[in-house]
Short mmCIF file of C-alpha atoms in Angstrom, two decimals:
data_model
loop_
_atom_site.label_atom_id
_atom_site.label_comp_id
_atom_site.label_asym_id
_atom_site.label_seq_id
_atom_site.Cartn_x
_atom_site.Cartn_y
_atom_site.Cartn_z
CA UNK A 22 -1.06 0.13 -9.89
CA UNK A 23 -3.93 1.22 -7.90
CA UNK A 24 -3.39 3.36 -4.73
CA UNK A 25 -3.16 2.16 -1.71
CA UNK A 26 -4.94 3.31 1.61
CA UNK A 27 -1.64 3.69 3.96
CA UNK A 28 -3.17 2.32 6.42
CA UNK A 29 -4.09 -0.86 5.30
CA UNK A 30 -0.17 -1.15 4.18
CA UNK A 31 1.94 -3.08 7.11
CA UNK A 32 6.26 -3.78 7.66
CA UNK A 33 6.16 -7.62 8.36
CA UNK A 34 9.25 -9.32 9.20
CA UNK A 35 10.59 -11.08 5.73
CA UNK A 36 13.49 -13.57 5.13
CA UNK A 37 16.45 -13.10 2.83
CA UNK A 38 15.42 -15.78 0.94
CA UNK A 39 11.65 -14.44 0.27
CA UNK A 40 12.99 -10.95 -0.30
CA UNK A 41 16.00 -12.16 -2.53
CA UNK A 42 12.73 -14.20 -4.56
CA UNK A 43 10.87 -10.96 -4.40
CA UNK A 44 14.02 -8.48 -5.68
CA UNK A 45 14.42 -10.98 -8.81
CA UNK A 46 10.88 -11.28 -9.66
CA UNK A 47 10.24 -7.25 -9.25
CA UNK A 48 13.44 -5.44 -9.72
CA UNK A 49 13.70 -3.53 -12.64
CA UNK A 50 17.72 -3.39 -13.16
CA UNK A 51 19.39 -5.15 -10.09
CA UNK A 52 19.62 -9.45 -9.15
CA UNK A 53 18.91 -9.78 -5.72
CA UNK A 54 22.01 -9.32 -3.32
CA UNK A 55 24.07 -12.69 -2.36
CA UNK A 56 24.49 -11.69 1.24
CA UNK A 57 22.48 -9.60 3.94
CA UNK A 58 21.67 -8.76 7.29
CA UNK A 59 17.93 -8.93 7.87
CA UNK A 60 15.00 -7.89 5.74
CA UNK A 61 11.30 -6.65 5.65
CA UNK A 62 8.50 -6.83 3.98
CA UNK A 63 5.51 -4.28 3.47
CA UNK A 64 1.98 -6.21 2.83
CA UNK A 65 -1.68 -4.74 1.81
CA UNK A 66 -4.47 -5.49 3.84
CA UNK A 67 -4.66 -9.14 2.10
CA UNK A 68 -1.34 -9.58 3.50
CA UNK A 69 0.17 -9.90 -0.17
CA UNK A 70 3.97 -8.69 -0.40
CA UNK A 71 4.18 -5.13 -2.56
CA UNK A 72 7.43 -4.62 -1.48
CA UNK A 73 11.00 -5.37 0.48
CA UNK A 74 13.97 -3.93 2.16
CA UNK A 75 17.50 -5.85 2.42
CA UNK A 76 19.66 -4.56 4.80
CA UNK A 77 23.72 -5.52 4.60
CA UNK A 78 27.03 -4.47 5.30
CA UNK A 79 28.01 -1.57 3.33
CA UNK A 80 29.47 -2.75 -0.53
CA UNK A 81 32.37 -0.48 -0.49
CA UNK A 82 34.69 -2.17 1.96
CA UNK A 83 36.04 1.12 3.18
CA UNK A 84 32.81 2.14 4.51
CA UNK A 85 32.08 -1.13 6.28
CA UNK A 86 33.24 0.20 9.74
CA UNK A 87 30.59 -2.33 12.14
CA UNK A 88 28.67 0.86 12.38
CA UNK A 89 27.51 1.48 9.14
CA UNK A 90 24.57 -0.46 7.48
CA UNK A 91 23.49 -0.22 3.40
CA UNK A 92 19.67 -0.98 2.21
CA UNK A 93 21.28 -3.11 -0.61
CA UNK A 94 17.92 -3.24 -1.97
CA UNK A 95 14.28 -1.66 -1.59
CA UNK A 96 11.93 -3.35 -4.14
CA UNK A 97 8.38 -2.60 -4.40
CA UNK A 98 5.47 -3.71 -7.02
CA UNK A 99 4.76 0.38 -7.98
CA UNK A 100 2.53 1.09 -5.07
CA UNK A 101 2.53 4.78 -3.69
CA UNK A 102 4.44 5.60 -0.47
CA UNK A 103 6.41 1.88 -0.46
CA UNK A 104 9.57 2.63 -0.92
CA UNK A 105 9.25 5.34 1.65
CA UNK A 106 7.96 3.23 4.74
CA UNK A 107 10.65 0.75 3.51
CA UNK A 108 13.15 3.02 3.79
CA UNK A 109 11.61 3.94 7.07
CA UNK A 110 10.98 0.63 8.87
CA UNK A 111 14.92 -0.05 7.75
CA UNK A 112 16.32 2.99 9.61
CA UNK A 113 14.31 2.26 13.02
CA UNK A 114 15.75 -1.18 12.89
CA UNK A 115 19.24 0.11 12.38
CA UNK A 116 18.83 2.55 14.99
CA UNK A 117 17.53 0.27 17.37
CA UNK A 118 20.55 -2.38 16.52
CA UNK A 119 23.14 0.30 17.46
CA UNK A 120 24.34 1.52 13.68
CA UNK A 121 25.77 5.01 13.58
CA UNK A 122 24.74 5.39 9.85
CA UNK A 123 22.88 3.85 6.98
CA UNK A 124 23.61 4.48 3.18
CA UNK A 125 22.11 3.44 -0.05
CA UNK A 126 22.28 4.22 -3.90
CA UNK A 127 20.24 5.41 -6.31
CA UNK A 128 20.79 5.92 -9.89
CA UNK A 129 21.63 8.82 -10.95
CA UNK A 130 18.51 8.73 -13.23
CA UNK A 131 16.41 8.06 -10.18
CA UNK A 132 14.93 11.09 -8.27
CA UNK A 133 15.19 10.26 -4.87
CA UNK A 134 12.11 11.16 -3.52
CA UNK A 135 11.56 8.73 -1.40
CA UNK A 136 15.16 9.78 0.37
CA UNK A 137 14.54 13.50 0.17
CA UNK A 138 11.10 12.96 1.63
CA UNK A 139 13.04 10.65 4.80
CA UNK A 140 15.59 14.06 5.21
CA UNK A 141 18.76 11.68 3.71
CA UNK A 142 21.28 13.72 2.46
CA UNK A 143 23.60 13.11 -0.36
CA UNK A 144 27.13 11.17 0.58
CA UNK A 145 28.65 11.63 -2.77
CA UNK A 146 28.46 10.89 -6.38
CA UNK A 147 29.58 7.40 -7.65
CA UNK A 148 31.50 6.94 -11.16
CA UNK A 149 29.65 4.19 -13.57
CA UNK A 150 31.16 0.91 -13.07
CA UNK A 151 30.26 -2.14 -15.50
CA UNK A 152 31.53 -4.41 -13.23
CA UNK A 153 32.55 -5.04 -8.94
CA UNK A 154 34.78 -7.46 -10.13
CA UNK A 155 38.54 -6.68 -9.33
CA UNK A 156 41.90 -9.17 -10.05
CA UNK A 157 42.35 -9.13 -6.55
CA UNK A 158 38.74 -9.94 -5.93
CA UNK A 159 36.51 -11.86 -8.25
CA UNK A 160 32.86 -11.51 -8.34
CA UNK A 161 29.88 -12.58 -10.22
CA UNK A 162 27.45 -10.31 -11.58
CA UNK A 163 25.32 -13.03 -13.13
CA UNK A 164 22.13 -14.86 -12.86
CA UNK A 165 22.10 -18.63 -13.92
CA UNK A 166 21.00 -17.63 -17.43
CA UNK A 167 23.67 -15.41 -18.01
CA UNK A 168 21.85 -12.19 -17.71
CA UNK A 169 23.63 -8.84 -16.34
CA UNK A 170 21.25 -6.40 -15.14
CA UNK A 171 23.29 -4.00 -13.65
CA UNK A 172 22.93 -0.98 -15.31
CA UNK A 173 26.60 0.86 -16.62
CA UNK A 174 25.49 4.32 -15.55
CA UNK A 175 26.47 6.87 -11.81
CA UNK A 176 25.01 6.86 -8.65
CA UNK A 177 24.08 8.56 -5.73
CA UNK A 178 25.29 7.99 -2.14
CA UNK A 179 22.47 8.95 0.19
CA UNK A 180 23.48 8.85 4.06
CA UNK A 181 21.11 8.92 7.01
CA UNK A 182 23.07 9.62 10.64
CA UNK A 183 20.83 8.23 13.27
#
């Protein structure tokens, strides 16, 4: 991936739909999320995507408070500083709606940097789950193929108060 001037990179407005497209296109072990509450998009200076935010309601149901937002996803092509103006253009917008907080996960494998870098702090370590799916409420973790790309392994809480 060549390296891109940072200021020819640009947050555009994107919709769920072209970011969902996007996330299952680029993502290397998440489908794109069902739901959300807005997204964005960061182009070069071609205006070609390299990368997108969704924002949602937190996952974990005892977190979803009204004041609490998640970046479900942040999904870039590989270029340098993406994920990090992502993150960024996702918090102004959450501060400027009124949110309290935002969180997001990593995998444990992942570093972080991009979080670290943005001063989020750690919210707590999450047990492996193969599944969200619970008797009391199903869900589907599958594409129309049948393929599962949620990886079985922990992750990290960051948290951002704004």
């Amino acid at each position: 991936m060549d390296v891109l001037d940072l200021s020819t990179m640009k947050i555009r407005p994107c919709s769920l739909k072209d970011a969902r497209i996007f996330v299952g296109t680029h993502h290397r072990h998440n489908l794109p999320p069902r739901f959300g509450l807005f997204a964005c998009r960061l182009v070069d200076d071609n205006e070609e995507t390299i990368g997108v935010a969704i924002v949602d309601r937190p996952t974990a149901r005892m977190l979803d408070d009204g004041r609490t937002a998640e970046i479900s996803r942040c999904c870039t092509n590989g270029a340098a500083n993406a994920c990090s103006m992502l993150y960024g253009a996702c918090v102004r917008a959450c501060r400027a709606l009124g949110f309290d907080a935002v969180i997001t996960y990593t995998l444990q494998s992942e570093s972080g940097a991009s979080l670290k870098a943005s001063n989020w702090k750690i919210d707590q370590m999450v047990d492996a789950q193969q599944s969200w799916n619970r008797p009391s409420r199903t869900r589907i973790q599958e594409d129309l193929f049948g393929n599962q790309r949620r990886p079985p392994e922990p992750k990290v809480r960051w948290r951002i108060d704004l």
